[in-house]
Amino acid sequence: MAENVQDIKRRIKSVNSTKQITHAMELVASAKLKKSRGLAEQRYPYFEAMILSMGNIVERTGKSKNALMNQREVKKTAYIIITGDKGLAGGYNGNICKRVESHLKNKENTVLYTIGSRGRDHFKNRDYKIQAEYLGISENPNFFTAKAITAGIMDAYLKEEFDEVYLVYTRFISTLVQHPYLMKLLPLNTDALKPKNKIEDVEEKKSLTGMIYEPDPEALLEYLIPNYIANTLYGAMIESAASEQGARRTAMESATENANEMIDDLTLKLNRVRQAAITQEISEIVSGADALS
Amino acid sequence: MAKTFRLKIISPTGVFYDGDVERIVVRGTEGEFAILPDHIPFTTTLALGTFNILFGDGTKKYGTLLGGIATIGSKESIILTDAAEWPEDIDIERAKEAKERALQHLKDSKYDATRAEIALQRAIIRIGAKEQK
């Protein structure tokens, strides 16, 4: 055998220390994943209640004059792209970039808002126009950050700097499965707000039809829509953060498994080499003794 | 025991309060108003400010609301707000620092003005709520 005992021992040692790192990263990712999932659960009641009241207002007022709801001819498109700040998360960052590129039609008529350094680097290298970049926030989503980001985007949208906005993020399906997902953020699709369940309760129905809106429904929508947009982004940021940790956890788990396998193989090899050396030594001694007698 | 109604205060970071109260006074964009049991169905926008709750047993509690929307229904009243806080959760020193920082950022065009403005409003409300006591 070509390798000697010393070399194999050294390799085992190095694989082992890599394994310790990947294992630690796996544990950290699991802990962070748990936190992100908690955030997602906490966000839910607000989002539900908000969609409900928006749906009720839209149903009452019919077509709203709100500029964020009105479709216009599309000349320029904006994308909000959520990726992580760090790599080593399997295909997490790459999948998002691929999803954007498959949807993008025209590089010239596109502006990008990137959250996370990975997406920014990817598109910067390919000469896309990046309107704004947000770093260091993908791991800890915060509602006020989301609100500030969307405030800028809505402003630009109303100034007709672009005519539609897409949000690209990673949907968290389970700890093992995450999918890149693209949704239209602006103009707002009012059909999605229509109440899904018909209200059966007579008392509640009466209170809805008799509902007084102050100052008026349009003014309420003016408050609700920006919040809806901000909250959608906030939700997407949370899901992306959870997905990133999930992807990293899975990647690190398989890396740890691979390291274990390598260590097993190397240990087997080491034992064989050692045994071969012993066998050789014995046969040498025996043949030496034979020659003497 | 006085008549009460179900009140929920919900913010994007979670359900802040969920329980029965006798009265809540909040600041609407049209002025301050109180919600009592059997209020007519009513939806309105809220301003930044403090709210006061009177519980069924006569105890009172106040806190801050960072704007929002109040929906008074037949069964329950829901307040959706950007953020809500009890005064005991407010760190006055941090709020003062945040105010200073936000003022600095507003002067400097390098920083995002909308972000600084939100931070400033937040800090002012917090400091106000703390000093009310």
Short mmCIF file of C-alpha atoms in Angstrom, two decimals:
data_model
loop_
_atom_site.label_atom_id
_atom_site.label_comp_id
_atom_site.label_asym_id
_atom_site.label_seq_id
_atom_site.Cartn_x
_atom_site.Cartn_y
_atom_site.Cartn_z
CA MET A 1 0.00 0.00 0.00
CA ALA A 2 1.12 3.43 -0.98
CA GLU A 3 0.09 5.37 2.08
CA ASN A 4 1.81 4.99 5.37
CA VAL A 5 0.29 5.01 8.83
CA GLN A 6 1.40 8.57 9.63
CA ASP A 7 -0.30 10.09 6.56
CA ILE A 8 -3.60 8.38 7.22
CA LYS A 9 -3.58 9.45 10.85
CA ARG A 10 -3.02 13.03 9.83
CA ARG A 11 -5.90 12.93 7.38
CA ILE A 12 -8.26 11.50 9.97
CA LYS A 13 -7.35 14.31 12.28
CA SER A 14 -8.03 16.98 9.67
CA VAL A 15 -11.36 15.48 8.60
CA ASN A 16 -12.33 15.30 12.24
CA SER A 17 -11.72 18.97 12.86
CA THR A 18 -13.74 19.88 9.76
CA LYS A 19 -16.51 17.68 11.09
CA GLN A 20 -16.52 19.56 14.36
CA ILE A 21 -16.99 22.85 12.53
CA THR A 22 -19.82 21.61 10.33
CA HIS A 23 -21.51 20.03 13.31
CA ALA A 24 -21.31 23.28 15.27
CA MET A 25 -22.76 25.19 12.32
CA GLU A 26 -25.58 22.68 12.12
CA LEU A 27 -26.47 23.25 15.76
CA VAL A 28 -26.32 27.04 15.41
CA ALA A 29 -28.55 26.90 12.34
CA SER A 30 -31.11 24.75 14.18
CA ALA A 31 -31.28 27.25 17.01
CA LYS A 32 -31.70 30.19 14.64
CA LEU A 33 -34.29 28.29 12.66
CA LYS A 34 -36.36 27.85 15.77
CA LYS A 35 -36.24 31.58 16.41
CA SER A 36 -37.33 32.46 12.89
CA ARG A 37 -40.23 30.05 13.06
CA GLY A 38 -41.33 31.68 16.29
CA LEU A 39 -41.33 35.08 14.57
CA ALA A 40 -43.42 33.70 11.74
CA GLU A 41 -46.02 32.43 14.16
CA GLN A 42 -46.15 35.76 15.99
CA ARG A 43 -46.70 37.66 12.79
CA TYR A 44 -49.69 35.61 11.76
CA PRO A 45 -52.51 37.10 13.92
CA TYR A 46 -51.76 40.63 12.73
CA PHE A 47 -51.60 39.66 9.09
CA GLU A 48 -54.86 37.71 9.30
CA ALA A 49 -56.74 40.54 11.01
CA MET A 50 -55.36 43.05 8.54
CA ILE A 51 -56.36 41.06 5.47
CA LEU A 52 -59.82 40.65 6.96
CA SER A 53 -60.40 44.36 7.47
CA MET A 54 -58.89 45.23 4.08
CA GLY A 55 -61.15 42.67 2.42
CA ASN A 56 -64.17 44.11 4.16
CA ILE A 57 -63.36 47.64 3.09
CA VAL A 58 -62.63 46.64 -0.50
CA GLU A 59 -65.88 44.71 -0.67
CA ARG A 60 -67.79 47.68 0.63
CA THR A 61 -66.21 50.33 -1.53
CA GLY A 62 -65.83 48.33 -4.71
CA LYS A 63 -63.00 49.53 -6.92
CA SER A 64 -60.65 51.73 -5.00
CA LYS A 65 -59.03 54.80 -6.44
CA ASN A 66 -55.85 53.99 -4.57
CA ALA A 67 -52.92 54.32 -6.97
CA LEU A 68 -51.21 51.25 -5.54
CA MET A 69 -54.08 49.09 -6.76
CA ASN A 70 -54.32 50.39 -10.30
CA GLN A 71 -52.67 48.59 -13.14
CA ARG A 72 -50.79 50.54 -15.77
CA GLU A 73 -48.71 49.73 -18.82
CA VAL A 74 -45.49 48.05 -17.81
CA LYS A 75 -42.34 49.72 -19.03
CA LYS A 76 -40.03 49.07 -16.14
CA THR A 77 -39.98 46.35 -13.55
CA ALA A 78 -38.52 46.27 -10.07
CA TYR A 79 -37.54 43.19 -8.12
CA ILE A 80 -37.02 42.84 -4.41
CA ILE A 81 -34.61 39.97 -3.94
CA ILE A 82 -34.09 38.38 -0.55
CA THR A 83 -30.95 36.31 -0.07
CA GLY A 84 -28.63 35.66 2.84
CA ASP A 85 -25.48 37.49 3.85
CA LYS A 86 -23.52 34.27 4.18
CA GLY A 87 -22.89 31.24 2.05
CA LEU A 88 -22.58 27.59 3.05
CA ALA A 89 -26.31 27.11 2.86
CA GLY A 90 -26.59 24.58 0.06
CA GLY A 91 -28.47 25.96 -2.93
CA TYR A 92 -30.31 28.61 -0.95
CA ASN A 93 -28.73 31.72 -2.47
CA GLY A 94 -28.18 30.26 -5.93
CA ASN A 95 -31.76 29.13 -6.34
CA ILE A 96 -33.09 32.63 -5.69
CA CYS A 97 -30.73 34.18 -8.24
CA LYS A 98 -31.72 31.55 -10.80
CA ARG A 99 -35.40 32.18 -10.17
CA VAL A 100 -34.96 35.89 -10.77
CA GLU A 101 -32.96 35.36 -13.95
CA SER A 102 -35.53 32.97 -15.39
CA HIS A 103 -38.26 35.56 -14.85
CA LEU A 104 -36.33 38.62 -15.94
CA LYS A 105 -37.06 39.62 -19.50
CA ASN A 106 -35.05 42.69 -20.10
CA LYS A 107 -31.93 43.72 -18.24
CA GLU A 108 -32.23 47.38 -19.27
CA ASN A 109 -35.74 47.86 -17.97
CA THR A 110 -35.11 46.30 -14.60
CA VAL A 111 -34.12 47.73 -11.27
CA LEU A 112 -33.21 45.59 -8.30
CA TYR A 113 -33.57 46.01 -4.57
CA THR A 114 -31.38 43.43 -2.89
CA ILE A 115 -31.59 42.27 0.68
CA GLY A 116 -28.51 40.28 1.64
CA SER A 117 -24.99 40.45 0.23
CA ARG A 118 -25.13 37.21 -1.75
CA GLY A 119 -27.81 38.40 -4.13
CA ARG A 120 -26.18 41.79 -4.44
CA ASP A 121 -22.80 40.31 -5.38
CA HIS A 122 -24.38 37.97 -7.90
CA PHE A 123 -26.25 40.70 -9.76
CA LYS A 124 -23.56 43.33 -9.39
CA ASN A 125 -21.12 41.02 -11.15
CA ARG A 126 -23.58 40.69 -14.01
CA ASP A 127 -24.05 44.45 -14.39
CA TYR A 128 -27.63 44.76 -13.28
CA LYS A 129 -28.90 48.07 -12.01
CA ILE A 130 -29.15 47.85 -8.25
CA GLN A 131 -31.29 50.63 -6.88
CA ALA A 132 -30.71 49.90 -3.23
CA GLU A 133 -28.96 47.24 -1.19
CA TYR A 134 -29.69 46.23 2.36
CA LEU A 135 -27.03 44.28 4.20
CA GLY A 136 -26.90 42.69 7.59
CA ILE A 137 -30.65 42.44 8.03
CA SER A 138 -31.54 39.10 6.45
CA GLU A 139 -30.81 37.10 9.56
CA ASN A 140 -32.86 39.25 11.94
CA PRO A 141 -35.99 40.45 10.18
CA ASN A 142 -37.53 43.54 11.73
CA PHE A 143 -40.89 45.06 10.90
CA PHE A 144 -39.62 48.63 10.94
CA THR A 145 -36.83 47.84 8.52
CA ALA A 146 -39.36 46.22 6.23
CA LYS A 147 -41.55 49.28 6.53
CA ALA A 148 -38.72 51.65 5.67
CA ILE A 149 -37.72 49.57 2.63
CA THR A 150 -41.25 49.36 1.28
CA ALA A 151 -41.85 53.07 1.95
CA GLY A 152 -39.02 53.88 -0.47
CA ILE A 153 -40.28 51.40 -3.03
CA MET A 154 -43.87 52.66 -2.91
CA ASP A 155 -42.60 56.18 -3.29
CA ALA A 156 -40.68 55.28 -6.43
CA TYR A 157 -43.66 53.32 -7.71
CA LEU A 158 -45.97 56.29 -7.29
CA LYS A 159 -43.43 58.49 -9.09
CA GLU A 160 -43.66 55.94 -11.91
CA GLU A 161 -39.99 55.05 -11.76
CA PHE A 162 -41.21 51.51 -12.42
CA ASP A 163 -44.61 50.03 -13.12
CA GLU A 164 -44.62 46.73 -11.30
CA VAL A 165 -42.80 45.22 -8.37
CA TYR A 166 -42.01 41.59 -7.79
CA LEU A 167 -40.90 40.06 -4.55
CA VAL A 168 -38.57 37.06 -4.73
CA TYR A 169 -37.96 35.05 -1.61
CA THR A 170 -37.62 31.50 -0.39
CA ARG A 171 -40.73 29.85 0.92
CA PHE A 172 -40.26 27.76 3.99
CA ILE A 173 -42.18 24.53 3.45
CA SER A 174 -40.47 22.34 6.00
CA THR A 175 -37.12 22.03 7.69
CA LEU A 176 -35.98 19.97 4.71
CA VAL A 177 -37.82 21.63 1.83
CA GLN A 178 -37.58 25.29 0.77
CA HIS A 179 -38.67 26.70 -2.56
CA PRO A 180 -37.73 29.94 -4.30
CA TYR A 181 -40.92 31.88 -4.85
CA LEU A 182 -41.82 34.90 -6.92
CA MET A 183 -44.88 37.04 -6.26
CA LYS A 184 -46.23 40.29 -7.59
CA LEU A 185 -46.26 42.93 -4.89
CA LEU A 186 -47.42 45.98 -6.84
CA PRO A 187 -49.89 46.81 -8.25
CA LEU A 188 -51.87 45.18 -5.52
CA ASN A 189 -54.16 42.35 -6.53
CA THR A 190 -57.50 43.11 -4.91
CA ASP A 191 -58.97 39.70 -5.71
CA ALA A 192 -56.61 38.11 -3.22
CA LEU A 193 -58.16 40.24 -0.49
CA LYS A 194 -61.74 39.15 -1.01
CA PRO A 195 -62.91 37.32 2.11
CA LYS A 196 -62.60 33.61 1.53
CA ASN A 197 -65.19 32.45 4.01
CA LYS A 198 -68.67 33.83 3.73
CA ILE A 199 -69.74 35.20 7.07
CA GLU A 200 -72.65 33.15 8.37
CA ASP A 201 -73.17 34.76 11.74
CA VAL A 202 -76.15 37.16 11.50
CA GLU A 203 -74.90 39.40 14.28
CA GLU A 204 -71.49 39.75 12.65
CA LYS A 205 -72.99 40.36 9.21
CA LYS A 206 -75.10 43.13 10.60
CA SER A 207 -72.11 44.74 12.26
CA LEU A 208 -70.18 44.61 8.97
CA THR A 209 -72.85 46.22 6.83
CA GLY A 210 -73.46 48.84 9.48
CA MET A 211 -69.76 49.51 9.96
CA ILE A 212 -68.90 53.18 10.11
CA TYR A 213 -65.55 54.12 8.59
CA GLU A 214 -63.84 57.19 9.83
CA PRO A 215 -62.56 59.42 8.27
CA ASP A 216 -63.60 57.34 5.20
CA PRO A 217 -62.78 53.96 3.65
CA GLU A 218 -60.21 55.42 1.25
CA ALA A 219 -58.28 56.97 4.11
CA LEU A 220 -58.29 53.65 5.93
CA LEU A 221 -56.98 51.92 2.83
CA GLU A 222 -54.29 54.54 2.63
CA TYR A 223 -53.12 53.38 6.01
CA LEU A 224 -53.74 49.67 5.47
CA ILE A 225 -52.19 49.15 2.05
CA PRO A 226 -48.67 50.39 2.89
CA ASN A 227 -48.86 48.31 6.05
CA TYR A 228 -50.01 45.32 4.07
CA ILE A 229 -47.09 45.71 1.69
CA ALA A 230 -44.64 46.20 4.55
CA ASN A 231 -46.04 43.21 6.36
CA THR A 232 -45.85 41.04 3.25
CA LEU A 233 -42.17 41.93 2.93
CA TYR A 234 -41.67 41.34 6.64
CA GLY A 235 -43.25 37.92 6.28
CA ALA A 236 -41.10 37.14 3.25
CA MET A 237 -38.00 38.19 5.19
CA ILE A 238 -38.93 35.91 8.06
CA GLU A 239 -39.61 32.98 5.75
CA SER A 240 -36.35 33.58 3.93
CA ALA A 241 -34.44 33.72 7.20
CA ALA A 242 -36.03 30.44 8.26
CA SER A 243 -35.30 28.92 4.85
CA GLU A 244 -31.68 30.03 4.98
CA GLN A 245 -31.18 28.38 8.33
CA GLY A 246 -33.05 25.30 7.18
CA ALA A 247 -30.94 25.01 4.05
CA ARG A 248 -27.76 25.55 6.05
CA ARG A 249 -28.77 23.00 8.62
CA THR A 250 -29.43 20.39 5.93
CA ALA A 251 -26.19 21.21 4.11
CA MET A 252 -24.17 21.02 7.30
CA GLU A 253 -25.90 17.86 8.40
CA SER A 254 -24.90 16.06 5.21
CA ALA A 255 -21.39 17.53 5.45
CA THR A 256 -21.10 16.10 8.95
CA GLU A 257 -22.39 12.76 7.71
CA ASN A 258 -19.88 12.75 4.87
CA ALA A 259 -17.09 13.53 7.30
CA ASN A 260 -18.19 10.62 9.47
CA GLU A 261 -18.14 8.33 6.46
CA MET A 262 -14.69 9.51 5.49
CA ILE A 263 -13.40 8.94 8.99
CA ASP A 264 -14.81 5.41 8.96
CA ASP A 265 -13.19 4.66 5.61
CA LEU A 266 -9.87 6.12 6.68
CA THR A 267 -9.91 4.23 9.98
CA LEU A 268 -10.53 1.00 8.09
CA LYS A 269 -7.66 1.82 5.75
CA LEU A 270 -5.43 2.69 8.69
CA ASN A 271 -6.14 -0.63 10.35
CA ARG A 272 -5.44 -2.51 7.13
CA VAL A 273 -2.14 -0.74 6.59
CA ARG A 274 -1.13 -1.34 10.18
CA GLN A 275 -2.15 -5.00 9.98
CA ALA A 276 -0.28 -5.39 6.70
CA ALA A 277 2.86 -3.97 8.31
CA ILE A 278 2.54 -6.36 11.25
CA THR A 279 1.96 -9.35 8.96
CA GLN A 280 4.95 -8.39 6.92
CA GLU A 281 7.12 -8.04 9.99
CA ILE A 282 6.04 -11.47 11.30
CA SER A 283 6.68 -13.15 7.99
CA GLU A 284 10.08 -11.49 7.85
CA ILE A 285 10.93 -12.75 11.34
CA VAL A 286 9.63 -16.24 10.55
CA SER A 287 11.56 -16.45 7.32
CA GLY A 288 14.63 -15.09 9.13
CA ALA A 289 14.26 -17.78 11.79
CA ASP A 290 13.76 -20.42 9.09
CA ALA A 291 16.94 -19.36 7.37
CA LEU A 292 18.89 -19.66 10.64
CA SER A 293 17.77 -23.19 11.45
CA MET B 1 -68.63 43.71 38.16
CA ALA B 2 -69.02 46.13 35.31
CA LYS B 3 -69.88 45.06 31.81
CA THR B 4 -66.84 44.30 29.70
CA PHE B 5 -65.96 43.57 26.09
CA ARG B 6 -63.24 41.57 24.41
CA LEU B 7 -60.24 43.61 23.30
CA LYS B 8 -57.31 42.46 21.21
CA ILE B 9 -54.24 44.56 20.57
CA ILE B 10 -52.14 43.00 17.85
CA SER B 11 -48.81 44.14 16.42
CA PRO B 12 -46.69 42.54 13.68
CA THR B 13 -44.47 41.00 16.33
CA GLY B 14 -47.30 39.26 18.14
CA VAL B 15 -50.52 39.54 20.12
CA PHE B 16 -49.82 42.29 22.63
CA TYR B 17 -53.02 42.10 24.64
CA ASP B 18 -56.02 39.80 24.50
CA GLY B 19 -58.63 40.00 27.23
CA ASP B 20 -61.80 41.56 28.59
CA VAL B 21 -61.81 45.25 29.44
CA GLU B 22 -64.44 47.73 30.54
CA ARG B 23 -63.13 50.73 28.68
CA ILE B 24 -60.20 51.79 26.54
CA VAL B 25 -59.32 55.35 25.62
CA VAL B 26 -57.20 55.73 22.49
CA ARG B 27 -56.05 58.59 20.31
CA GLY B 28 -57.62 58.48 16.88
CA THR B 29 -56.43 60.64 14.01
CA GLU B 30 -59.69 62.56 14.51
CA GLY B 31 -59.16 62.97 18.23
CA GLU B 32 -59.25 61.00 21.42
CA PHE B 33 -62.13 58.60 21.96
CA ALA B 34 -63.24 55.87 24.32
CA ILE B 35 -64.53 52.44 23.46
CA LEU B 36 -67.15 51.03 25.84
CA PRO B 37 -69.10 47.78 25.63
CA ASP B 38 -71.88 47.73 22.98
CA HIS B 39 -70.22 50.36 20.87
CA ILE B 40 -71.60 50.66 17.32
CA PRO B 41 -69.51 48.92 14.61
CA PHE B 42 -66.80 51.37 13.79
CA THR B 43 -63.40 51.43 12.09
CA THR B 44 -60.94 54.28 12.34
CA THR B 45 -57.29 55.13 12.09
CA LEU B 46 -55.23 55.78 15.20
CA ALA B 47 -52.55 58.35 15.86
CA LEU B 48 -49.27 57.80 17.66
CA GLY B 49 -49.91 58.10 21.34
CA THR B 50 -50.86 56.49 24.58
CA PHE B 51 -53.87 54.38 25.43
CA ASN B 52 -55.64 53.83 28.74
CA ILE B 53 -57.40 50.63 29.68
CA LEU B 54 -59.90 50.32 32.52
CA PHE B 55 -60.34 46.71 33.51
CA GLY B 56 -63.55 45.18 34.85
CA ASP B 57 -62.19 45.13 38.40
CA GLY B 58 -61.52 48.86 38.40
CA THR B 59 -57.75 48.71 37.84
CA LYS B 60 -56.18 50.83 35.15
CA LYS B 61 -53.26 50.38 32.85
CA TYR B 62 -51.76 52.50 30.13
CA GLY B 63 -49.32 51.98 27.30
CA THR B 64 -48.18 53.33 23.96
CA LEU B 65 -49.50 52.70 20.47
CA LEU B 66 -47.52 53.55 17.36
CA GLY B 67 -50.45 54.40 15.14
CA GLY B 68 -52.72 51.79 13.69
CA ILE B 69 -56.31 51.00 13.06
CA ALA B 70 -59.14 50.11 15.43
CA THR B 71 -62.01 47.88 14.34
CA ILE B 72 -64.92 47.70 16.74
CA GLY B 73 -67.11 44.74 15.94
CA SER B 74 -70.10 43.11 17.54
CA LYS B 75 -68.08 40.40 19.21
CA GLU B 76 -64.69 41.89 19.77
CA SER B 77 -62.66 44.98 19.17
CA ILE B 78 -59.35 44.67 17.45
CA ILE B 79 -56.59 47.25 17.46
CA LEU B 80 -53.93 46.70 14.83
CA THR B 81 -50.84 48.72 15.55
CA ASP B 82 -47.27 48.97 14.31
CA ALA B 83 -46.05 48.50 17.85
CA ALA B 84 -47.47 48.58 21.35
CA GLU B 85 -45.64 48.79 24.66
CA TRP B 86 -46.31 48.90 28.36
CA PRO B 87 -44.36 51.65 30.16
CA GLU B 88 -42.41 49.11 32.21
CA ASP B 89 -40.95 47.72 28.98
CA ILE B 90 -39.62 51.10 27.92
CA ASP B 91 -36.00 51.90 28.62
CA ILE B 92 -35.97 55.69 29.01
CA GLU B 93 -32.23 56.02 28.50
CA ARG B 94 -32.35 54.07 25.28
CA ALA B 95 -35.33 56.08 24.06
CA LYS B 96 -33.48 59.34 24.72
CA GLU B 97 -30.42 58.07 22.91
CA ALA B 98 -32.57 56.95 20.01
CA LYS B 99 -34.13 60.40 19.84
CA GLU B 100 -30.73 62.08 19.65
CA ARG B 101 -29.54 59.64 17.04
CA ALA B 102 -32.66 60.07 14.93
CA LEU B 103 -32.30 63.87 15.04
CA GLN B 104 -28.69 63.54 13.91
CA HIS B 105 -29.67 61.21 11.09
CA LEU B 106 -32.40 63.57 9.93
CA LYS B 107 -29.85 66.35 9.49
CA ASP B 108 -27.46 64.12 7.61
CA SER B 109 -28.60 63.31 4.08
CA LYS B 110 -26.45 60.20 4.14
CA TYR B 111 -29.14 58.41 6.14
CA ASP B 112 -32.58 57.30 5.09
CA ALA B 113 -34.94 60.09 6.16
CA THR B 114 -38.08 57.95 6.44
CA ARG B 115 -36.29 55.51 8.67
CA ALA B 116 -34.99 58.27 10.91
CA GLU B 117 -38.41 59.86 11.09
CA ILE B 118 -40.07 56.66 12.21
CA ALA B 119 -37.35 56.19 14.82
CA LEU B 120 -37.80 59.76 16.05
CA GLN B 121 -41.58 59.48 16.42
CA ARG B 122 -41.13 56.23 18.25
CA ALA B 123 -38.64 57.73 20.67
CA ILE B 124 -40.80 60.77 21.38
CA ILE B 125 -43.87 58.65 22.17
CA ARG B 126 -41.83 56.43 24.44
CA ILE B 127 -40.32 59.30 26.37
CA GLY B 128 -43.75 60.92 26.65
CA ALA B 129 -45.35 57.77 28.01
CA LYS B 130 -42.63 57.33 30.58
CA GLU B 131 -42.89 60.89 31.81
CA GLN B 132 -46.69 60.74 32.03
CA LYS B 133 -46.34 58.53 35.10
#
